CSV table of C-alpha atoms and ligand atoms in Angstrom, one decimal:
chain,number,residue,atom,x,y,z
Q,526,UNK,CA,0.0,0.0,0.0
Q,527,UNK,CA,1.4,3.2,-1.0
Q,528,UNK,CA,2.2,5.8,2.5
Q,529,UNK,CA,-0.1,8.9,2.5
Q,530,UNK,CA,0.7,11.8,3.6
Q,531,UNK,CA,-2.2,14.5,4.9
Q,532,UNK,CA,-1.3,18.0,5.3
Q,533,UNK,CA,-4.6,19.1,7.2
Q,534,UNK,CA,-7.3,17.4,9.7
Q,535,UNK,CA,-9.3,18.7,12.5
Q,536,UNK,CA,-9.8,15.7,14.4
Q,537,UNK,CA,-8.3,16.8,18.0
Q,538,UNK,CA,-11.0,19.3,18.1
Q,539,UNK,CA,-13.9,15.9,17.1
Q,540,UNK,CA,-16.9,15.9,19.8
Q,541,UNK,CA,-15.3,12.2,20.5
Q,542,UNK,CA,-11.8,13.1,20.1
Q,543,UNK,CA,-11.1,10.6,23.0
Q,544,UNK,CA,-11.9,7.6,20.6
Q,545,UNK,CA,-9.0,8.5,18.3
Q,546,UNK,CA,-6.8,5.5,19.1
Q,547,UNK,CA,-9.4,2.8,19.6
Q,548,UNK,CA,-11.9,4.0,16.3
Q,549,UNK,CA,-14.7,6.4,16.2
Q,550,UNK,CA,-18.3,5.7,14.7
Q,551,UNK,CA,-18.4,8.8,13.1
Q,552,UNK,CA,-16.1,11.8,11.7
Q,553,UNK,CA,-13.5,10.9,9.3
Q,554,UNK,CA,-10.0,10.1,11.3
Q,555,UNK,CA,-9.1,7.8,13.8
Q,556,UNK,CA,-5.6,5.9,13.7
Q,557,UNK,CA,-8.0,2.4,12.6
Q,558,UNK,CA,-9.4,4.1,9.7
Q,559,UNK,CA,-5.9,6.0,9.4
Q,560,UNK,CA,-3.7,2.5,9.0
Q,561,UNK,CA,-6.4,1.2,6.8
Q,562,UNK,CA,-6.0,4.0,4.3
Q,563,UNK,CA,-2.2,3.8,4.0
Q,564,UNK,CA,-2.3,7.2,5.5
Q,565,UNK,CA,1.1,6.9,7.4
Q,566,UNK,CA,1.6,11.0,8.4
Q,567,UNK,CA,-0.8,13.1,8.8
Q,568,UNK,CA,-0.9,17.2,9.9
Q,569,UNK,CA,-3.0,17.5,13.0
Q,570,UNK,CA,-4.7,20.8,13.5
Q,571,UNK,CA,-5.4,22.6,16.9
Q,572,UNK,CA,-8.4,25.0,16.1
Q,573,UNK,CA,-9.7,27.4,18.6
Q,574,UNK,CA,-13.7,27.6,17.4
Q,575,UNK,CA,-15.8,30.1,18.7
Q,576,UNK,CA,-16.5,29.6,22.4
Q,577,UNK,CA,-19.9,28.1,22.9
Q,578,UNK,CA,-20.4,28.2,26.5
Q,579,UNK,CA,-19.7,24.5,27.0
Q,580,UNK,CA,-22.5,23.4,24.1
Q,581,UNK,CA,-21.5,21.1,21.6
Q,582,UNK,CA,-20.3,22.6,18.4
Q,583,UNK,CA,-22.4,24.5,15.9
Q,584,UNK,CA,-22.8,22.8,12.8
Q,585,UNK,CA,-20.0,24.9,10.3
Q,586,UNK,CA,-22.4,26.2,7.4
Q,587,UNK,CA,-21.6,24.9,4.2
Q,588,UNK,CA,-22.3,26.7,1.3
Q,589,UNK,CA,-19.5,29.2,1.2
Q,590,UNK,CA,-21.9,32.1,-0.3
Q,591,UNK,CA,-24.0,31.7,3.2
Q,592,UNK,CA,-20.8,32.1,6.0
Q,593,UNK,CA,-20.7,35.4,8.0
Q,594,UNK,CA,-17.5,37.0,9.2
Q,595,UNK,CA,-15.9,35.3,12.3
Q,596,UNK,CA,-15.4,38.1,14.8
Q,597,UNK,CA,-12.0,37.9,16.4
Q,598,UNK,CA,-11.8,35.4,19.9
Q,599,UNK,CA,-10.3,36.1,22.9
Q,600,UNK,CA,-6.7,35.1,23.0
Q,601,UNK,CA,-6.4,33.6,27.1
Q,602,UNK,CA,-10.0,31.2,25.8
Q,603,UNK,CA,-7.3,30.3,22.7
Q,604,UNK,CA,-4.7,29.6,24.9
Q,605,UNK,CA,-7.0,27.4,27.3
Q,606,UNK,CA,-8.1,25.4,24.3
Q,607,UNK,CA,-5.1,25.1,22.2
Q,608,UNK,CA,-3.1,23.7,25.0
Q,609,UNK,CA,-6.1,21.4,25.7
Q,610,UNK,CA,-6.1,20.1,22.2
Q,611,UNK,CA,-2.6,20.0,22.3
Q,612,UNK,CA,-2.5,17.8,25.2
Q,613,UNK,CA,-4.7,15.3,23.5
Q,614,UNK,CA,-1.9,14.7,20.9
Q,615,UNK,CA,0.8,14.4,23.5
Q,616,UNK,CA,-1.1,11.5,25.4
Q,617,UNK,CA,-1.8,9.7,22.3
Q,618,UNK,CA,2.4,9.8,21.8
Q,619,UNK,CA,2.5,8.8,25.4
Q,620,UNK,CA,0.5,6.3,25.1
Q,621,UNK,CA,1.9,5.0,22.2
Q,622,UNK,CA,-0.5,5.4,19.4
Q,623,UNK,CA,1.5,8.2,17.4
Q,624,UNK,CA,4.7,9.5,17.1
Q,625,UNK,CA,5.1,13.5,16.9
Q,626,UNK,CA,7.2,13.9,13.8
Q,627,UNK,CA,9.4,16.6,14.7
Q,628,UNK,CA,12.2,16.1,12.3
Q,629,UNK,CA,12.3,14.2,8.9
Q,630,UNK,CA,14.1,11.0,10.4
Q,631,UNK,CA,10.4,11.0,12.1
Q,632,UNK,CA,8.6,10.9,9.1
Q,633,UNK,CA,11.0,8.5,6.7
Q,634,UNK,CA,11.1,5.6,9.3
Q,635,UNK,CA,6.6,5.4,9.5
Q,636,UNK,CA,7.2,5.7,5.4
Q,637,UNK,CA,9.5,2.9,5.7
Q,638,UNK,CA,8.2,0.6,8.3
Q,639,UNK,CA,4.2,-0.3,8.1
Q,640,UNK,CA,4.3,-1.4,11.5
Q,641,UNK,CA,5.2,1.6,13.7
Q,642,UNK,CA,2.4,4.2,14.4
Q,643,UNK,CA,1.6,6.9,12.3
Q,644,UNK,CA,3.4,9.9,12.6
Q,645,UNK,CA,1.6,12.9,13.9
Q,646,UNK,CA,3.0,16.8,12.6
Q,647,UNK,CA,1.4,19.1,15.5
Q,648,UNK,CA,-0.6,22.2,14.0
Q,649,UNK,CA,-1.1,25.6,15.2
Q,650,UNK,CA,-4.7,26.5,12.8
Q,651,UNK,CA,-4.6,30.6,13.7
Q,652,UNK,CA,-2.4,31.8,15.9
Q,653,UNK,CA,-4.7,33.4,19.0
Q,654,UNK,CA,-2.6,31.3,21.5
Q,655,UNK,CA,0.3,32.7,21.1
Q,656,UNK,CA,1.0,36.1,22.5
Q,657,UNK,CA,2.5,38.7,20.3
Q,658,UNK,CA,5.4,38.7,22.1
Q,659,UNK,CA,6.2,35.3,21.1
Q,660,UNK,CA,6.8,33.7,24.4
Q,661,UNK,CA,4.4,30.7,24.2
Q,662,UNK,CA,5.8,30.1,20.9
Q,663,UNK,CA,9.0,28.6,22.2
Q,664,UNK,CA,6.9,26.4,24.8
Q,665,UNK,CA,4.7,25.0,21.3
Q,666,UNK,CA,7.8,24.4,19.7
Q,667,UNK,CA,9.5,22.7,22.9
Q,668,UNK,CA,5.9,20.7,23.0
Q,669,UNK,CA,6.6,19.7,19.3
Q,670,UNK,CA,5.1,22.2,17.0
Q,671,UNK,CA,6.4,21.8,13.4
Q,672,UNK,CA,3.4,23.9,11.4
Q,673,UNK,CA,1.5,27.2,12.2
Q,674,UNK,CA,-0.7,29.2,10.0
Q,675,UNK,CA,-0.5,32.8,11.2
Q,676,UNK,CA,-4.2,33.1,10.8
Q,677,UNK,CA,-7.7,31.4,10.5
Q,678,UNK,CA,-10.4,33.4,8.9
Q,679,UNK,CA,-11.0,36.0,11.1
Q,680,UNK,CA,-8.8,38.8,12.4
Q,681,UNK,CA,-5.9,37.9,15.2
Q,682,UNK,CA,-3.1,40.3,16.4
Q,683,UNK,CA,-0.9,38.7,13.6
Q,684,UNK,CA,-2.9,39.3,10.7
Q,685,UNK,CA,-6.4,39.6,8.8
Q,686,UNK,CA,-7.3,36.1,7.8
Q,687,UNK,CA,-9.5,35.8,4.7
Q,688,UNK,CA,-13.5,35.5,5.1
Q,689,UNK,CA,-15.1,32.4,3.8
Q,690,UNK,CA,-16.5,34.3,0.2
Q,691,UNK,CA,-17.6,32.9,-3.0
Q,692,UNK,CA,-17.8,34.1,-5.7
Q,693,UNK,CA,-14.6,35.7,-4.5
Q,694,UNK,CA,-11.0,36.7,-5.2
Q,695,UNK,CA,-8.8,36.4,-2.2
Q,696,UNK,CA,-7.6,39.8,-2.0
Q,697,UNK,CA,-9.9,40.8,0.8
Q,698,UNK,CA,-8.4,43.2,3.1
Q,699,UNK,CA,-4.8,43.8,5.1
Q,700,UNK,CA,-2.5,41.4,5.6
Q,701,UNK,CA,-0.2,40.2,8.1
Q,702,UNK,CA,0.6,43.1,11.1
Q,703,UNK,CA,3.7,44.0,12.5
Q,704,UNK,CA,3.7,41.1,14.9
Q,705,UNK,CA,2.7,38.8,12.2
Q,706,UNK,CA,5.5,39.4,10.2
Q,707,UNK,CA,7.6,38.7,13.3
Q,708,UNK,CA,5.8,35.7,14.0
Q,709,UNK,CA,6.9,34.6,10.6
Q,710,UNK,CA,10.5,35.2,10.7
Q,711,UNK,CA,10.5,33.5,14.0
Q,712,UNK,CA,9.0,30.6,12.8
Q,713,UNK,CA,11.9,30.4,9.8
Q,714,UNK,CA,14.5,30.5,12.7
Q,715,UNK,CA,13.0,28.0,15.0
Q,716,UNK,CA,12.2,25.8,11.9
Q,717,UNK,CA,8.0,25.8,12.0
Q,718,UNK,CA,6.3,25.2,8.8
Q,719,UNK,CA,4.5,28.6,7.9
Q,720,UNK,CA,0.9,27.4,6.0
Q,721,UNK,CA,-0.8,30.2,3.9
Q,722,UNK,CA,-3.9,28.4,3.9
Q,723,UNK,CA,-6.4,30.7,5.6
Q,724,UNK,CA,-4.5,34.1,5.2
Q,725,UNK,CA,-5.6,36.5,2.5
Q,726,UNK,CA,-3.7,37.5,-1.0
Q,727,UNK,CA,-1.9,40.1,0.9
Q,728,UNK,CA,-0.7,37.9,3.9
Q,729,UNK,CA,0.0,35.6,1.1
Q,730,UNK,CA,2.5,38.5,-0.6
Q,731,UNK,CA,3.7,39.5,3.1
Q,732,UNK,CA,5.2,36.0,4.1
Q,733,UNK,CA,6.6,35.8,0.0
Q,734,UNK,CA,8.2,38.8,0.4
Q,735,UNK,CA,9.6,38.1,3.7
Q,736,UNK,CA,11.8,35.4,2.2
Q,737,UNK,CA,9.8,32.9,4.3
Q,738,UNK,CA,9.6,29.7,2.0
Q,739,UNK,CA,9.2,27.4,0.5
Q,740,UNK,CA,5.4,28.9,0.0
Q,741,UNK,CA,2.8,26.1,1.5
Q,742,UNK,CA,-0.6,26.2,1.8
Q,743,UNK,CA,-1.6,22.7,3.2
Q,744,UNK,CA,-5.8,22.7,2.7
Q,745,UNK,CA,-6.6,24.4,-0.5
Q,746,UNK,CA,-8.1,24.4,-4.5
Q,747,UNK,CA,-7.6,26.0,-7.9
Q,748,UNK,CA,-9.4,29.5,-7.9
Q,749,UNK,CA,-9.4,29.1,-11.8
Q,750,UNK,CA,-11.8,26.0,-11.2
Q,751,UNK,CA,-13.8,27.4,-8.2
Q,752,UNK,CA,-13.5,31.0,-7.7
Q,753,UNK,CA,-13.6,30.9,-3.7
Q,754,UNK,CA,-11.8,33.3,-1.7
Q,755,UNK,CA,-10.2,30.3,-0.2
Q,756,UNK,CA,-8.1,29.4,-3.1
Q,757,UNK,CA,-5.5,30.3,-4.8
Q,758,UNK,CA,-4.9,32.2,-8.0
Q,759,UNK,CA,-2.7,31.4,-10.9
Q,760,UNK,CA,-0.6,33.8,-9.7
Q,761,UNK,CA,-0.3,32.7,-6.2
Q,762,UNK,CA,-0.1,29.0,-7.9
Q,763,UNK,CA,3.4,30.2,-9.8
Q,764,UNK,CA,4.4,32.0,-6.5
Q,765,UNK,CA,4.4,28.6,-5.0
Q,766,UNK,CA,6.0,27.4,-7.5
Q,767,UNK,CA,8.9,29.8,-7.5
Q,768,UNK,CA,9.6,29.7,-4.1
Q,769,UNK,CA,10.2,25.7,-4.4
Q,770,UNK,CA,6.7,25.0,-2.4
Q,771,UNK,CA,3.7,23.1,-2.3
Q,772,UNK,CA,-0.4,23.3,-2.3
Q,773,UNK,CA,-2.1,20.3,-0.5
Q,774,UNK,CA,-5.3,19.5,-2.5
Q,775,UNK,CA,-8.2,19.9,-0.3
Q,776,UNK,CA,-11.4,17.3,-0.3
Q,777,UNK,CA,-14.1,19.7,0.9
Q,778,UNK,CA,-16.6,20.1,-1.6
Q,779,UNK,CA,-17.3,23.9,-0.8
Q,780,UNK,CA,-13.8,25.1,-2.3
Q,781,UNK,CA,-13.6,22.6,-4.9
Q,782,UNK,CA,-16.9,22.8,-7.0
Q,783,UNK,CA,-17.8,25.8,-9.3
Q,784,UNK,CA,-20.9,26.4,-7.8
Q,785,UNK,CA,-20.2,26.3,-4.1
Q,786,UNK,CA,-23.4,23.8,-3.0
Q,787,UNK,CA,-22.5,21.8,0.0
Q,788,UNK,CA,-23.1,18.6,-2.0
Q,789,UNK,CA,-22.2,15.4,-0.5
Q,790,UNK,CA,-22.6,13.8,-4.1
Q,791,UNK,CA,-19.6,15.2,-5.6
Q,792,UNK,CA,-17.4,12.7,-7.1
Q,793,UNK,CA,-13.8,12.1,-6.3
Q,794,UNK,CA,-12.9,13.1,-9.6
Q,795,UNK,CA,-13.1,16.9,-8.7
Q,796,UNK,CA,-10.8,16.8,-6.4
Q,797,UNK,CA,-8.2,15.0,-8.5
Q,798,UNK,CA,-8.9,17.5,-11.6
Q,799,UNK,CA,-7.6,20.5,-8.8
Q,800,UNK,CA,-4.8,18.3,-8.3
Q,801,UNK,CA,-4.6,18.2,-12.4
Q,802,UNK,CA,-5.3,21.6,-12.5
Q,803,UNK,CA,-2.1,22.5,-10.6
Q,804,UNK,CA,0.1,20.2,-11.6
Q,805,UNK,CA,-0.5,21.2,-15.2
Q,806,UNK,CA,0.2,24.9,-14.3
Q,807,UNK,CA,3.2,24.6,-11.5
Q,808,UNK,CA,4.3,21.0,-11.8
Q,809,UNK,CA,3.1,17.7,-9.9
Q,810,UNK,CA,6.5,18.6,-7.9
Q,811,UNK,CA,4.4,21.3,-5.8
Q,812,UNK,CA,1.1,19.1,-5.8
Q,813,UNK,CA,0.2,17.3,-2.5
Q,814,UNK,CA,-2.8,16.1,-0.3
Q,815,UNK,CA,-4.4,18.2,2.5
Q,816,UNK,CA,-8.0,16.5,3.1
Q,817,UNK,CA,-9.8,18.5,5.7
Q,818,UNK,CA,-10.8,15.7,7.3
Q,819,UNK,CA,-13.3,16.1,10.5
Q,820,UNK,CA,-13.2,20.1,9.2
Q,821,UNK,CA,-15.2,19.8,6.2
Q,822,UNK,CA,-17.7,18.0,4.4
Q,823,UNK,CA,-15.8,15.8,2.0
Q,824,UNK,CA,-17.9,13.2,-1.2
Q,825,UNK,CA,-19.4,10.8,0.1
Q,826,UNK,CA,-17.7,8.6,-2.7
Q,827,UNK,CA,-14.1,8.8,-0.3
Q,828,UNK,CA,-16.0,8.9,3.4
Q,829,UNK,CA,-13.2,9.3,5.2
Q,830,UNK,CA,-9.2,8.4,5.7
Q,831,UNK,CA,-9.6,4.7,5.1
Q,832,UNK,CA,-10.9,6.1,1.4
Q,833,UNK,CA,-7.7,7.7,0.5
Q,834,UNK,CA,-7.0,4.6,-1.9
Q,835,UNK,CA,-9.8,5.8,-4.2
Q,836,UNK,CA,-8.7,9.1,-4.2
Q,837,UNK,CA,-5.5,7.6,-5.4
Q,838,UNK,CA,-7.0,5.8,-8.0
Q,839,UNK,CA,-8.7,9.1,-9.1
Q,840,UNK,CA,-5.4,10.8,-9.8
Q,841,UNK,CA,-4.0,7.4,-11.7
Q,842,UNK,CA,-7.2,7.8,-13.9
Q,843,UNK,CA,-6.2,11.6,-14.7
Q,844,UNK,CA,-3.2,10.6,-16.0
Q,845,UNK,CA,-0.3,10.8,-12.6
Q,846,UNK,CA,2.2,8.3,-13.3
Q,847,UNK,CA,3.7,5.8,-10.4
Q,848,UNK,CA,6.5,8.0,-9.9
Q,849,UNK,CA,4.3,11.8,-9.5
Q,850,UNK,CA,1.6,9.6,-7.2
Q,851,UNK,CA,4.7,8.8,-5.0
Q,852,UNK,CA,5.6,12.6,-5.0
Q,853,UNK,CA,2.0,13.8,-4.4
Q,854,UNK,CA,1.0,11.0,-1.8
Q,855,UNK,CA,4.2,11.8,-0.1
Q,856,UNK,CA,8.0,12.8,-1.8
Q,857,UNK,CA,6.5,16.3,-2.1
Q,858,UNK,CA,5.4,17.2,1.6
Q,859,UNK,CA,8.7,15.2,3.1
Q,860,UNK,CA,10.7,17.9,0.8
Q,861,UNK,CA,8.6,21.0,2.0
Q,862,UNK,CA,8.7,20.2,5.7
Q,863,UNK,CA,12.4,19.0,5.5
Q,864,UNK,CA,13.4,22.8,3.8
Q,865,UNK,CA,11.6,24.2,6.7
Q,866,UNK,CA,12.7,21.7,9.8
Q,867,UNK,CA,16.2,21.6,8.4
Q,868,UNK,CA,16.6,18.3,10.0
S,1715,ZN,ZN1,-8.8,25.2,7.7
């Protein structure tokens, strides 16, 4: 079976997140389900949602045209939750059911050995948690984190990240602040993967011209196909591809169709002709996979990560050879996080 890797899910923040290890009945990840799709790494997201006063969750609207503006949260409630969330990941380490990759030899030994347990890449999703002063940062990187994205999509001291809009172009307000850019060049130094996905065109131009790179988004589509604000244009696309980076195809059906409907009947074809779609314009060398798993709604057709081999499949039946498969299922994210980690 060939290894996956995943550049995005939300499943530490999953009502049952405490069923991980042993297998959920519902969502999309669990390390069963995980093993059984070949996914062998996968990034794991800590996403501060909107307090709710202790109630479950409110269902994420789905059609992209229908989704207000997120106000800004409240940086201590971050804090509180991230390091909850956070915590989740370290017992499953402690208890033996991942390993937190934080350096390639990490990731080439779950690639080579089918038996050890996945590898886990910990994921700051919006950066509320960390002050702008950057001290929590080197406690998050001491805890193991390897990936940040400056912003969600709402405003933080670090930036303005870009509204959930479609029709839209992505150029929807400010980028990153002061602090943001500070939180970027730190992140270069300590060696923490920088992910676009979720800022706006100008935080986008902000971390390019900072030198930060290679340019990653980890959980986005092909604005050319669907024209959400979520996506990236041909010009961001050949940005990426300049700067030596990567954009993780992402499965959620509201960024990848042309018309935006939250349609669980959307075959797995789509997502494989964004994967086309950039690889034709940039090169497969800068195509890889970043599902949205447990943050999305995804085709029923794949169902979740034990589905990954038909999404596989998909590409082969677009026209990837053996040899780009390997590089998008895997080569391609090992290359990305290995010029950022630089170890
Ligand atoms: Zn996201």
């Amino acid at each position: 079976m060939r290894p996956v890797f995943d550049g995005h899910n939300d499943a530490l923040i999953a009502d049952d997140h405490d069923r991980l290890a042993s297998g959920r009945s519902g969502g999309h990840v669990d390390l069963p389900r995980m093993r059984a799709g070949g996914v062998r790494a996968a990034i794991f997201a800590v996403f501060t949602p909107p307090p709710t006063d202790g109630q479950r969750l409110p269902p994420r609207p789905e059609r992209l045209t229908d989704v207000p503006l997120a106000d800004p949260i409240d940086p201590r409630y971050a804090a509180q939750f991230a390091t909850r969330a956070a915590g989740r990941l370290a017992a499953l380490e402690r208890a033996g059911a991942v390993t937190i990759a934080r350096r390639l030899a990490d990731l080439d030994a779950v690639h080579d050995d089918p038996e050890l347990p996945p590898a886990a890449i910990l994921h700051l999703e919006g950066a509320e948690a960390i002050d702008p002063e950057l001290e929590a940062l080197e406690l998050w990187y001491a805890a193991g984190l390897r990936s940040l994205g400056p912003v969600w999509s709402r405003p933080t001291a670090f930036g303005h990240g870009v509204p959930f809009r479609a029709p839209s172009s992505p150029d929807t307000g400010p980028g990153l602040t002061e602090a943001g850019k500070r939180l970027v060049a730190r992140c270069a130094q300590l060696g923490i993967l920088v992910d676009l996905s979720h800022l706006n065109e100008a935080g986008f131009w902000d971390v390019a011209q900072l030198g930060a790179r290679p340019l990653v988004a980890s959980h986005t589509a092909a604005h050319t196909l669907a024209p959400a604000s979520r996506n990236l244009t041909d010009r961001q696309l050949d940005a990426v591809r300049d700067s030596g980076g990567l954009v993780g195809i992402v499965y959620a059906v509201g960024f990848l169709r042309a018309d935006f409907e939250p349609d669980r009947d959307t075959p797995v074809e789509l997502i494989a002709r964004h994967a086309a779609y950039v690889a034709e314009r940039i090169g497969p060398e800068h195509v890889g996979l970043g599902s949205d798993f447990d943050g999305a709604l995804i085709p029923d057709e794949l169902g979740d990560i034990a589905g990954v081999p038909r999404l596989l499949d998909a590409l082969a039946a677009v026209g990837f050879s053996d040899r780009e498969l390997d590089a998008i299922a895997w080569d391609n994210w090992r290359r990305v996080l290995g010029d950022w980690w630089r170890s």
